[in-house]
Short mmCIF file of C-alpha atoms in Angstrom, two decimals:
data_model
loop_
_atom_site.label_atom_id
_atom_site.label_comp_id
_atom_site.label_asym_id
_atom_site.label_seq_id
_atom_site.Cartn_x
_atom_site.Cartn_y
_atom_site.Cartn_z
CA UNK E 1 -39.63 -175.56 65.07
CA UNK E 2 -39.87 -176.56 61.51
CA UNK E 3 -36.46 -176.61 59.03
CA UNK E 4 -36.09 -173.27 57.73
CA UNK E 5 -34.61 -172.99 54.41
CA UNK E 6 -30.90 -171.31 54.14
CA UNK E 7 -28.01 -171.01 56.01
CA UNK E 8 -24.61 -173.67 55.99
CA UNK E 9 -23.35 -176.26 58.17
CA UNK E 10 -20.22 -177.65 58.76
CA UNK E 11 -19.82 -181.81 58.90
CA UNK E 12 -17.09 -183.26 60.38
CA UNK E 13 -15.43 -186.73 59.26
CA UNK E 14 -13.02 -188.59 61.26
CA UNK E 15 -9.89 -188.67 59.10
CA UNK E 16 -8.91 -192.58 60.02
CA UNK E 17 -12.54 -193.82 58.09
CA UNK E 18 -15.25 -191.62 56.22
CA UNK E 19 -12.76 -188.06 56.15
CA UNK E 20 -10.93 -190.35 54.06
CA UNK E 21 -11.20 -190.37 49.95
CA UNK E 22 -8.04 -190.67 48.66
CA UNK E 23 -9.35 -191.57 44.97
CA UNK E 24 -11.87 -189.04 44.73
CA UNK E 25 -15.55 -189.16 44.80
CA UNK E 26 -16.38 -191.13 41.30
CA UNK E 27 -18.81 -194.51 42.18
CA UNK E 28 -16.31 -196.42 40.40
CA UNK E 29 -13.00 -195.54 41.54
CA UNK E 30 -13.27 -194.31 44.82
CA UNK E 31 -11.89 -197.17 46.63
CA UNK E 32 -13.14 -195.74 50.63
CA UNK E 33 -16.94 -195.18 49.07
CA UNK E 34 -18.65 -197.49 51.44
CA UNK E 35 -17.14 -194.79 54.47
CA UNK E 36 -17.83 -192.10 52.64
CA UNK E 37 -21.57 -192.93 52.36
CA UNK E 38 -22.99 -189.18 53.56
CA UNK E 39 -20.33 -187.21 50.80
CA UNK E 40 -21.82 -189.85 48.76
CA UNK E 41 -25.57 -189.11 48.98
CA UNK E 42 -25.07 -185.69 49.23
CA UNK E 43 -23.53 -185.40 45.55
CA UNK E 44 -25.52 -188.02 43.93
CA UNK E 45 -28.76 -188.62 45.87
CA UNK E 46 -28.97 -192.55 45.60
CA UNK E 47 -31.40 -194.56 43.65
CA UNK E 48 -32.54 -196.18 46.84
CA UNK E 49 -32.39 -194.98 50.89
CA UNK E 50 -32.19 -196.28 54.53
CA UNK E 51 -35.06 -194.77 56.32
CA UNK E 52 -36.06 -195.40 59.79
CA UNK E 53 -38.25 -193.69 62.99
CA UNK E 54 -36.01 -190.86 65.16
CA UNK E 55 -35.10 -193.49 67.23
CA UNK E 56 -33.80 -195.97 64.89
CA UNK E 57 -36.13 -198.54 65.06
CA UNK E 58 -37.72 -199.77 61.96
CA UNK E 59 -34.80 -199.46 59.35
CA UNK E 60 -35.75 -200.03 55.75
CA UNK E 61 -34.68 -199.96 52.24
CA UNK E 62 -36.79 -197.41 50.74
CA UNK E 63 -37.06 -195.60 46.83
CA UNK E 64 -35.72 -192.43 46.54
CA UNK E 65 -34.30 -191.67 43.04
CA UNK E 66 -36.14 -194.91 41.96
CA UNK E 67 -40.47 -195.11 41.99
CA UNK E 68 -40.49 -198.94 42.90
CA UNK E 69 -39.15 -201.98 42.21
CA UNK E 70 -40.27 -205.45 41.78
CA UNK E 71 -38.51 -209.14 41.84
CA UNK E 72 -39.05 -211.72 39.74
CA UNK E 73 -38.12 -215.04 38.53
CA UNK E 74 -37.89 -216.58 42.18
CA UNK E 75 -35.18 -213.89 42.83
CA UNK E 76 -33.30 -213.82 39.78
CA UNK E 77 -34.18 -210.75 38.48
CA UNK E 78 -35.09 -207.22 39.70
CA UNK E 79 -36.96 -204.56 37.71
CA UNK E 80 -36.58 -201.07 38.79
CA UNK E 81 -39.15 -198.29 37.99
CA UNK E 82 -37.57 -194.34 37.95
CA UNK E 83 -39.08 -191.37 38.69
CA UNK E 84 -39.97 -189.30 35.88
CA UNK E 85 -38.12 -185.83 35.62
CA UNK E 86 -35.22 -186.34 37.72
CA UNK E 87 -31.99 -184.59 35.58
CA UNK E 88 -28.14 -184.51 36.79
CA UNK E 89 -26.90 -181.27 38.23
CA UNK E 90 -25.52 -180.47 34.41
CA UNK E 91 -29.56 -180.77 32.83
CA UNK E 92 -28.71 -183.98 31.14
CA UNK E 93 -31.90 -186.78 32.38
CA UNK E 94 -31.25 -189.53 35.11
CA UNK E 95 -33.28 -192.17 32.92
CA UNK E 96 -32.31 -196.12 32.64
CA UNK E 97 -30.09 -195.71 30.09
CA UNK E 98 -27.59 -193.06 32.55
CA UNK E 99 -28.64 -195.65 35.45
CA UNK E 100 -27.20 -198.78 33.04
CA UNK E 101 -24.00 -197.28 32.03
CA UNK E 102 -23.29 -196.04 35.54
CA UNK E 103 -24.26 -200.30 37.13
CA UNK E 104 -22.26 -201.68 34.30
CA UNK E 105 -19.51 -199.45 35.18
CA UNK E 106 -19.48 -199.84 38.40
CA UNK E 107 -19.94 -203.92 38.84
CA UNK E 108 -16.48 -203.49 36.82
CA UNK E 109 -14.57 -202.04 39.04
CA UNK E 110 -12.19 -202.70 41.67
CA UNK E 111 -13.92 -200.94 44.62
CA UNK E 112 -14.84 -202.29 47.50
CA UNK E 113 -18.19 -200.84 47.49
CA UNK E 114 -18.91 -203.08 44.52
CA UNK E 115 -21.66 -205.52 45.22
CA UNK E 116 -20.61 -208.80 45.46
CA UNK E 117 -23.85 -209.94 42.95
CA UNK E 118 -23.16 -213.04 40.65
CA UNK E 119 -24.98 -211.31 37.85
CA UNK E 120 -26.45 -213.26 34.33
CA UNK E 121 -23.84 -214.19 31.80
CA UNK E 122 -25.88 -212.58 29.50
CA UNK E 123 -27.88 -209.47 29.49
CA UNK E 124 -27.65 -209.03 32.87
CA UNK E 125 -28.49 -205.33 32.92
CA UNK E 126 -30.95 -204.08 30.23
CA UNK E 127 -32.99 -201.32 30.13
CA UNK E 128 -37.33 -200.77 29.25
CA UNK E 129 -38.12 -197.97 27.76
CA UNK E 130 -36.72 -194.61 29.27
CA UNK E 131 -37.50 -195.36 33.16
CA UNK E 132 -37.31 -199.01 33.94
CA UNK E 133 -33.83 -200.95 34.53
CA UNK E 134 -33.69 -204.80 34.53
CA UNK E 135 -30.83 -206.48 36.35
CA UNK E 136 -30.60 -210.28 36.16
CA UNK E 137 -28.48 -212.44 38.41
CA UNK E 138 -27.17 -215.78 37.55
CA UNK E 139 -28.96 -217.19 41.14
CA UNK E 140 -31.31 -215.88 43.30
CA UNK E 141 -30.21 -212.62 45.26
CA UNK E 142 -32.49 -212.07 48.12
CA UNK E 143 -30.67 -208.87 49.39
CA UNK E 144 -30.25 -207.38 46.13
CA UNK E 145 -32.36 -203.93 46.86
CA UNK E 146 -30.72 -204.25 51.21
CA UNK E 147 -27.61 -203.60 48.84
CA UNK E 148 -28.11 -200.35 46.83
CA UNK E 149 -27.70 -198.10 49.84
CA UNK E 150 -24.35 -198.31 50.65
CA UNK E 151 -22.82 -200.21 47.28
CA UNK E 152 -21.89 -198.15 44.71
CA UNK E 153 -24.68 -198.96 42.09
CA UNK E 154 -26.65 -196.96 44.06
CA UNK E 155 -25.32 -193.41 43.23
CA UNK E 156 -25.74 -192.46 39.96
CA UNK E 157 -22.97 -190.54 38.13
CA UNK E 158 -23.69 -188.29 34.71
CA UNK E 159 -22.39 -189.91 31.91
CA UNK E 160 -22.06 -186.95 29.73
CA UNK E 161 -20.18 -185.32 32.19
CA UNK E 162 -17.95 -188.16 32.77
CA UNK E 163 -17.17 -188.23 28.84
CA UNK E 164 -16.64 -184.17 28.89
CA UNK E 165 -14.43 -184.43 32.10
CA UNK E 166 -12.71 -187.63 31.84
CA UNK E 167 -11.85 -189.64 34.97
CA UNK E 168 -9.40 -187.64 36.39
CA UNK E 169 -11.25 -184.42 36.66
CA UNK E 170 -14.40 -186.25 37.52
CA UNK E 171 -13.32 -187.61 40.70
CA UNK E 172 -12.29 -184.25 41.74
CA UNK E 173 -15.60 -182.71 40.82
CA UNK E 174 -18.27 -185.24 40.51
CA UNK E 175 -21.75 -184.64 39.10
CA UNK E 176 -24.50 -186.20 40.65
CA UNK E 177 -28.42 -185.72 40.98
CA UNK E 178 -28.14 -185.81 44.56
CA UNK E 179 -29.12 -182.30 46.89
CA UNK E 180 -25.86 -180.65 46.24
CA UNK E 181 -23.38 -179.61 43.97
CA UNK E 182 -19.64 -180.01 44.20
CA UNK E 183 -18.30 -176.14 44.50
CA UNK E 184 -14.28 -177.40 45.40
CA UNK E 185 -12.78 -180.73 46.63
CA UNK E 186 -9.29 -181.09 48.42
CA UNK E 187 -8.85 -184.99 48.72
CA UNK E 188 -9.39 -185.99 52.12
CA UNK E 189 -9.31 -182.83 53.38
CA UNK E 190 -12.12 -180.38 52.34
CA UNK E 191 -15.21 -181.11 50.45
CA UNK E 192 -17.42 -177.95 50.15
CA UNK E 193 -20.81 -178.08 48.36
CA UNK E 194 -23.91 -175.98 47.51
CA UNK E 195 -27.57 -176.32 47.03
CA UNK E 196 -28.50 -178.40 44.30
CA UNK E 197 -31.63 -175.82 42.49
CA UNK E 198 -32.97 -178.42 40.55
CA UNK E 199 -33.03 -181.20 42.93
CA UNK E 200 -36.10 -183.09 42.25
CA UNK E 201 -37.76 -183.14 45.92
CA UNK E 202 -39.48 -179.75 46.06
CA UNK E 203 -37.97 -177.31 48.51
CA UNK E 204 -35.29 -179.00 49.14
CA UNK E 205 -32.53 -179.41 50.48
CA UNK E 206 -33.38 -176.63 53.68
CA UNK E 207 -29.24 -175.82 53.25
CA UNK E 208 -27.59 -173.16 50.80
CA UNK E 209 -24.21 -174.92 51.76
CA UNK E 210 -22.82 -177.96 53.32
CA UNK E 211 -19.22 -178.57 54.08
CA UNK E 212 -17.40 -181.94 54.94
CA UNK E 213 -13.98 -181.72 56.44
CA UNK E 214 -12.12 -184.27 57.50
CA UNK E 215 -10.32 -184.00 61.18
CA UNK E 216 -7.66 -185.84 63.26
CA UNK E 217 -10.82 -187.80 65.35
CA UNK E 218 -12.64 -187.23 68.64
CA UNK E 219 -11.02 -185.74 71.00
CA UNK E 220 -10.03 -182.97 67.88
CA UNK E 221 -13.64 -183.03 66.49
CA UNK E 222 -15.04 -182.46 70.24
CA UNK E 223 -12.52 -179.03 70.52
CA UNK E 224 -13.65 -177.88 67.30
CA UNK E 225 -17.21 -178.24 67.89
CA UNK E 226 -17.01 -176.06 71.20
CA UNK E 227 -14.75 -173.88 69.43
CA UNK E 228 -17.41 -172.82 67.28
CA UNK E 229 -15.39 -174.21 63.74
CA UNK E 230 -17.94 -176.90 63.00
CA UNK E 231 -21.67 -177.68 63.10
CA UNK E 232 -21.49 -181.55 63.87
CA UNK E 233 -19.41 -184.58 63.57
CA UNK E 234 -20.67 -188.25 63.23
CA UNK E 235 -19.23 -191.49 64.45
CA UNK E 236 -17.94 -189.84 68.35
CA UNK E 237 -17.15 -192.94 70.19
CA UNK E 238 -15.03 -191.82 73.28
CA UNK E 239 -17.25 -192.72 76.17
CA UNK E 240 -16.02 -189.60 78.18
CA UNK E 241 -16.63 -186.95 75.33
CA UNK E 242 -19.94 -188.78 74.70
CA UNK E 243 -20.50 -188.00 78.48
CA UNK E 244 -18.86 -184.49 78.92
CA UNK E 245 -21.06 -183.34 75.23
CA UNK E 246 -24.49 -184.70 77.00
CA UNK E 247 -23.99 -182.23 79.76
CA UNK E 248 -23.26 -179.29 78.01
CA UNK E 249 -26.18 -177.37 76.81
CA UNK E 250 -24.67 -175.87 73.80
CA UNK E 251 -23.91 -179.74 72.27
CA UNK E 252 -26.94 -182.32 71.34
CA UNK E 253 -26.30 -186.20 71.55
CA UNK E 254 -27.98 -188.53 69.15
CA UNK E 255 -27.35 -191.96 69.62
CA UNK E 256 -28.95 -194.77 67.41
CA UNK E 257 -28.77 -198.66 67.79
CA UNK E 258 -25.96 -200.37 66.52
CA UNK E 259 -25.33 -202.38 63.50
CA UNK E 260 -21.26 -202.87 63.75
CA UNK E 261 -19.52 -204.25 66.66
CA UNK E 262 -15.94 -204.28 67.38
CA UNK E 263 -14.95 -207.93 66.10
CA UNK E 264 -11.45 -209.33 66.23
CA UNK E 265 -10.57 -210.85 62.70
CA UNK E 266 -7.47 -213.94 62.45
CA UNK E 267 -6.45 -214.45 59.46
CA UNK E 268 -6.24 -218.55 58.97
CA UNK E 269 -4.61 -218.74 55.94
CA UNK E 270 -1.04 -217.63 57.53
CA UNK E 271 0.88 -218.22 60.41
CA UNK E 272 0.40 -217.94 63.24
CA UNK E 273 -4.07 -218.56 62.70
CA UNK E 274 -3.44 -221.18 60.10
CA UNK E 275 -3.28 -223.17 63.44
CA UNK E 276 -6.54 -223.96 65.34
CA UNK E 277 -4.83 -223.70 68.34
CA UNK E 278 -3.62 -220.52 67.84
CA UNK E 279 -7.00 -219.21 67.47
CA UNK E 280 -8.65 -221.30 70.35
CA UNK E 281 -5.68 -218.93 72.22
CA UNK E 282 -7.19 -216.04 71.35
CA UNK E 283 -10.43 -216.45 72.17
CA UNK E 284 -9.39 -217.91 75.93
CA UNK E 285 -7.14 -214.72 76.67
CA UNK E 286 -9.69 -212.08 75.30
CA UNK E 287 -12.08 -211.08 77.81
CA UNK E 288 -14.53 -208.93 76.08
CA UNK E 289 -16.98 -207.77 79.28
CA UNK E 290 -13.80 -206.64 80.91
CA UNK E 291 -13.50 -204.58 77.77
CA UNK E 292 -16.56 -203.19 77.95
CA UNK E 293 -16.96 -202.61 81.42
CA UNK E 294 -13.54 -200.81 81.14
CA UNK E 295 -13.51 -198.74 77.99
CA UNK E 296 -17.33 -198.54 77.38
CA UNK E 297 -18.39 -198.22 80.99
CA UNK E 298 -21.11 -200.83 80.44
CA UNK E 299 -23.14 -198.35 77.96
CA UNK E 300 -23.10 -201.42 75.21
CA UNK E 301 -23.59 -204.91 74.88
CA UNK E 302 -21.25 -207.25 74.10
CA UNK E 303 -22.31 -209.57 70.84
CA UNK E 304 -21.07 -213.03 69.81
CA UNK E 305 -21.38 -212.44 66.43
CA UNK E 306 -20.18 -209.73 63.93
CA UNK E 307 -23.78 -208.17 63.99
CA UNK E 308 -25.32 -206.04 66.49
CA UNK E 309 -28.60 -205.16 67.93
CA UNK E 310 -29.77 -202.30 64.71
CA UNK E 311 -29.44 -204.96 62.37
CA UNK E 312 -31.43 -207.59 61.09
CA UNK E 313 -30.75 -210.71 62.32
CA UNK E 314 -29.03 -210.16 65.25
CA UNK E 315 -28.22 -212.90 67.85
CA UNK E 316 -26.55 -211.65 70.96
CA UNK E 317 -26.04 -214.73 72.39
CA UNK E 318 -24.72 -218.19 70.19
CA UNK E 319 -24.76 -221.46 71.84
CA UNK E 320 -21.20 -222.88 72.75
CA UNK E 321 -19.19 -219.63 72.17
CA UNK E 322 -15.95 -220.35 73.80
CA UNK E 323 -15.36 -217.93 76.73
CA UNK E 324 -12.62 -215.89 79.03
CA UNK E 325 -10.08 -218.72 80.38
CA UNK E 326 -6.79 -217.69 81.16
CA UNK E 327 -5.71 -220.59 81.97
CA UNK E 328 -6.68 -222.50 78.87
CA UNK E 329 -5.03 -219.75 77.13
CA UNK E 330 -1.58 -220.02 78.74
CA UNK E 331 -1.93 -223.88 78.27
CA UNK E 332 -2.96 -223.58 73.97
CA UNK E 333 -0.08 -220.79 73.83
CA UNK E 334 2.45 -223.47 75.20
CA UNK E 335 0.98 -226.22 73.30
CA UNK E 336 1.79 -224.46 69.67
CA UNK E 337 5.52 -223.14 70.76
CA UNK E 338 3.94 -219.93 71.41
CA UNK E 339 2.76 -217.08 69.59
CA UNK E 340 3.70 -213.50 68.07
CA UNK E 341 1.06 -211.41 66.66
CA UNK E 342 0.56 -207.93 64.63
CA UNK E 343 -2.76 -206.56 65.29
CA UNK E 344 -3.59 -204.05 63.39
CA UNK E 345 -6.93 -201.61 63.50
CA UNK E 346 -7.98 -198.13 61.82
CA UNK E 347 -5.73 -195.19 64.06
CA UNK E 348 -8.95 -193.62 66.04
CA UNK E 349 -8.89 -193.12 69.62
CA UNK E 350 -11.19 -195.67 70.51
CA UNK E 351 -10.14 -198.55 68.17
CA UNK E 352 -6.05 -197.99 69.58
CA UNK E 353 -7.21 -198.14 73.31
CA UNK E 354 -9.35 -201.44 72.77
CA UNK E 355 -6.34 -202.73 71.03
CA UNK E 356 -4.29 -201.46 73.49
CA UNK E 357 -6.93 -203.45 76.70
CA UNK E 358 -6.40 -206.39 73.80
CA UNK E 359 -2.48 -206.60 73.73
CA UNK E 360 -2.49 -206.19 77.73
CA UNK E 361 -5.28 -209.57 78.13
CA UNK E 362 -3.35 -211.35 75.92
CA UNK E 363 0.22 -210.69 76.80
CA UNK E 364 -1.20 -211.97 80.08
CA UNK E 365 -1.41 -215.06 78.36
CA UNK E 366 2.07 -215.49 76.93
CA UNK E 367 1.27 -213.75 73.58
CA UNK E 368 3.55 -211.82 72.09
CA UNK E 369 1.54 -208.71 70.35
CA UNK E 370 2.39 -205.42 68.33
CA UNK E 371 0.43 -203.35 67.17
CA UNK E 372 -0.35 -201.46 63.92
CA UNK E 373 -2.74 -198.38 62.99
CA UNK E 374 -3.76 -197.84 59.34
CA UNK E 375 -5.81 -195.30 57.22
CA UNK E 376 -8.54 -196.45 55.73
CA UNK E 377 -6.88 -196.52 51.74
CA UNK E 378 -3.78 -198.75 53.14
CA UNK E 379 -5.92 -201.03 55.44
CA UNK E 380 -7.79 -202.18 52.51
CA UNK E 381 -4.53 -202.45 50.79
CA UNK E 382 -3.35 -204.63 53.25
CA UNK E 383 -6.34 -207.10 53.29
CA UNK E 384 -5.98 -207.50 49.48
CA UNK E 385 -2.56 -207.98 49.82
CA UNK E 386 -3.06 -211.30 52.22
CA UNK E 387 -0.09 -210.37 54.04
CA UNK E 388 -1.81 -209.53 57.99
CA UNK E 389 -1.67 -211.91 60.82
CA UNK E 390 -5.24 -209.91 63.20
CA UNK E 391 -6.86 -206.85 62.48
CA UNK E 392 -9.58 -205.20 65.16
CA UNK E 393 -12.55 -204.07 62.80
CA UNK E 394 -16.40 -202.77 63.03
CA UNK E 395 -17.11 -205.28 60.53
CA UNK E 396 -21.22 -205.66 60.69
CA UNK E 397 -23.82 -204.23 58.64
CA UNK E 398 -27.62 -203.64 58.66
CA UNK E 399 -28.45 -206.31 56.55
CA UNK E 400 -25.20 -208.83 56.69
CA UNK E 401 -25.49 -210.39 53.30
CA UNK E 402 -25.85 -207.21 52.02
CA UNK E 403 -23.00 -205.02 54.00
CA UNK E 404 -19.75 -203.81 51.89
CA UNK E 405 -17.93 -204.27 55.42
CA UNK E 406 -18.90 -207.93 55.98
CA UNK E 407 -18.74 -208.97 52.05
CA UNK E 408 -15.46 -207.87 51.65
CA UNK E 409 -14.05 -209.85 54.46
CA UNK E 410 -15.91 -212.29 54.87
CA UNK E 411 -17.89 -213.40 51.76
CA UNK E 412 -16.08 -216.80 49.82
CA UNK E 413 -15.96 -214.53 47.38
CA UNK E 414 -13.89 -211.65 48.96
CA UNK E 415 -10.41 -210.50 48.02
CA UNK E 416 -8.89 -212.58 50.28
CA UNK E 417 -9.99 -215.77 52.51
CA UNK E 418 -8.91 -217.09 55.84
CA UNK E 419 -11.04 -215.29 58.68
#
């Protein structure tokens, strides 16, 4: 039947990616904000939205906090309208002047959720009257708005209660003009929240009180749930709980399409991928259908590029991609002297035993390979620091000029080069 309003729910993160923030819940310093996208909306709302059909199909950038937006100037510069009335959790108004401190504030910062925008030397964010925000951008920047809904620009913080809190106690208890208020927030562990009563859609949100807590992953989140401690969890990728949950009447299953496959990253600015046949090696002793076949039990496709099939632009198949040889691969791994390896991925289940499928295919090959789990925080860490050899990522993103994921690793103007 229809939502009925009331009641709580509890929301389960998986501790190695989104139940991770370290630094809080502030736009500007929380440093994991493109994983925590759903604590995210919920505090602050978000000036603009994915929305697609129950299937998945159909994706789009729509306005949520913001009326409508227009681009001008071949590109160059983007104009965007607010809806009138819309005030923070404290009273104070979301208008374009709260919407310019918080972009200015943001494009400063160090997170990786900032977009990576080349903006106007000068006046590149201004404001029209009480409602309109004008951001201008040194060149053209087609996938400006794709951006907003998972960049940090898009949630809007209060400014006055940033001044009255100060940055330390305003990561701990944000204020947003999202559908909820913070009610208490143990870092990475606990975020607990209530309904927002002057939340500007009418009615809602149907919830009294949503609760995020972050868990140990799967096979933990899958004992919980059927142990009656939590309402849902989102991200399950263990093909056998995925199978055992669709038979049991007391769980629902909803799947939607794809935008981030598992892709191998080398980094080619170090040893040993500074060598082209080095990489070659890696590509000859991976053989990614076995993978899939094995782990996945041939529920998902394999893609040769870093996007997959729920995002725009997609290409499953690229001309010349250089395939399974094993014997190639012994051959390249004799040619260079051979080859040691770290590879390193995020410590879920599913992301250790691909690595693990990945260290057996290529050891068949004469590579030597260890291998490394991080958190979230120190993965990032890492990639800034320069100092990683491989790394096993889901690395895609709706739009791909647009995705924090795919900017930050693979953009010329990332933290880091070499992939």
């Amino acid at each position: 039947g229809p939502p009925q309003r009331g009641g709580e729910i509890t929301v389960l993160k998986d501790a190695s990616f989104d139940g991770s923030w370290p630094s809080g819940l502030d736009p500007a310093t929380n440093t994991t904000g493109g994983a925590n996208i759903a604590q995210m909306a919920a505090i602050y709302g978000g000036l603009f939205e994915m929305r697609a059909n129950p299937d998945g199909t159909n994706a789009r950038v729509a306005p949520n906090q913001a009326e409508s937006y227009q681009v001008a100037d071949e590109g160059r510069t983007l104009r965007i309208k607010l809806r009138p009335g819309i005030r923070f959790s404290d009273g104070t108004p979301l208008d374009a002047a709260a919407v310019k401190f918080n972009i200015d504030r943001n494009m400063r910062s160090t997170c990786s959720c900032r977009p990576l925008w080349q903006l106007a030397e000068e006046n590149a964010v201004t404001t029209e009257g009480d409602l309109t925000v004008v951001m201008r951008f040194a060149v053209p920047t087609a996938s400006a708005i794709n951006n907003f809904p998972i960049a940090n620009v898009n949630w809007i913080a209060s400014p006055t209660a940033l001044r009255q809190l100060g940055e330390d106690r305003f990561r701990q208890t944000p204020v947003g003009a999202g559908p909820f208020k913070v009610v208490s927030n143990t870092l990475s562990q606990s975020l607990v929240l209530e309904r927002n009563p002057t939340y500007f859609k009418q009615g809602r949100p149907y919830l009294d009180r949503l609760t995020f807590k972050s868990i140990g992953g799967d096979q933990e989140a899958y004992q919980a749930m059927l142990a009656g401690q939590a309402d849902a969890f989102e991200g399950m990728t263990t093909t056998p709980l995925l199978d055992q949950a669709e038979k049991n009447d007391r769980l629902t299953v909803t799947s939607q399409p794809p935008t981030s496959p598992y892709v191998i990253q080398l980094n080619t600015a170090t040893a040993p991928f500074n060598d082209i046949k080095a990489r070659q090696a890696v590509y000859a002793a991976t053989d990614f259908n076995a993978i899939a076949k094995g782990i996945f039990k041939g529920k998902y496709p394999v893609s040769q590029t870093f996007t997959a099939p729920g995002g725009l632009f997609h290409q499953g198949q690229v001309p010349g991609y250089p395939g399974y040889d094993l014997d190639r691969a012994k051959q390249l791994v004799q040619e260079v002297g051979g080859i040691t390896v770290t590879l390193g991925t995020l410590g879920d289940y599913v992301a250790r035993q691909v690595n693990i499928a990945l260290q057996t295919q290529w050891r068949q090959a004469g590579i030597n390979v260890r291998l490394e789990d991080y958190q979230l925080n120190r993965l990032v860490e890492t990639f800034n620091s320069g100092r990683w050899q491989a790394m096993l990522q889901t690395a895609g993103a709706w739009d791909p000029a647009a995705g924090v994921g795919v900017a930050f690793r693979f953009a010329s103007t990332s933290p880091f080069t070499g992939v």
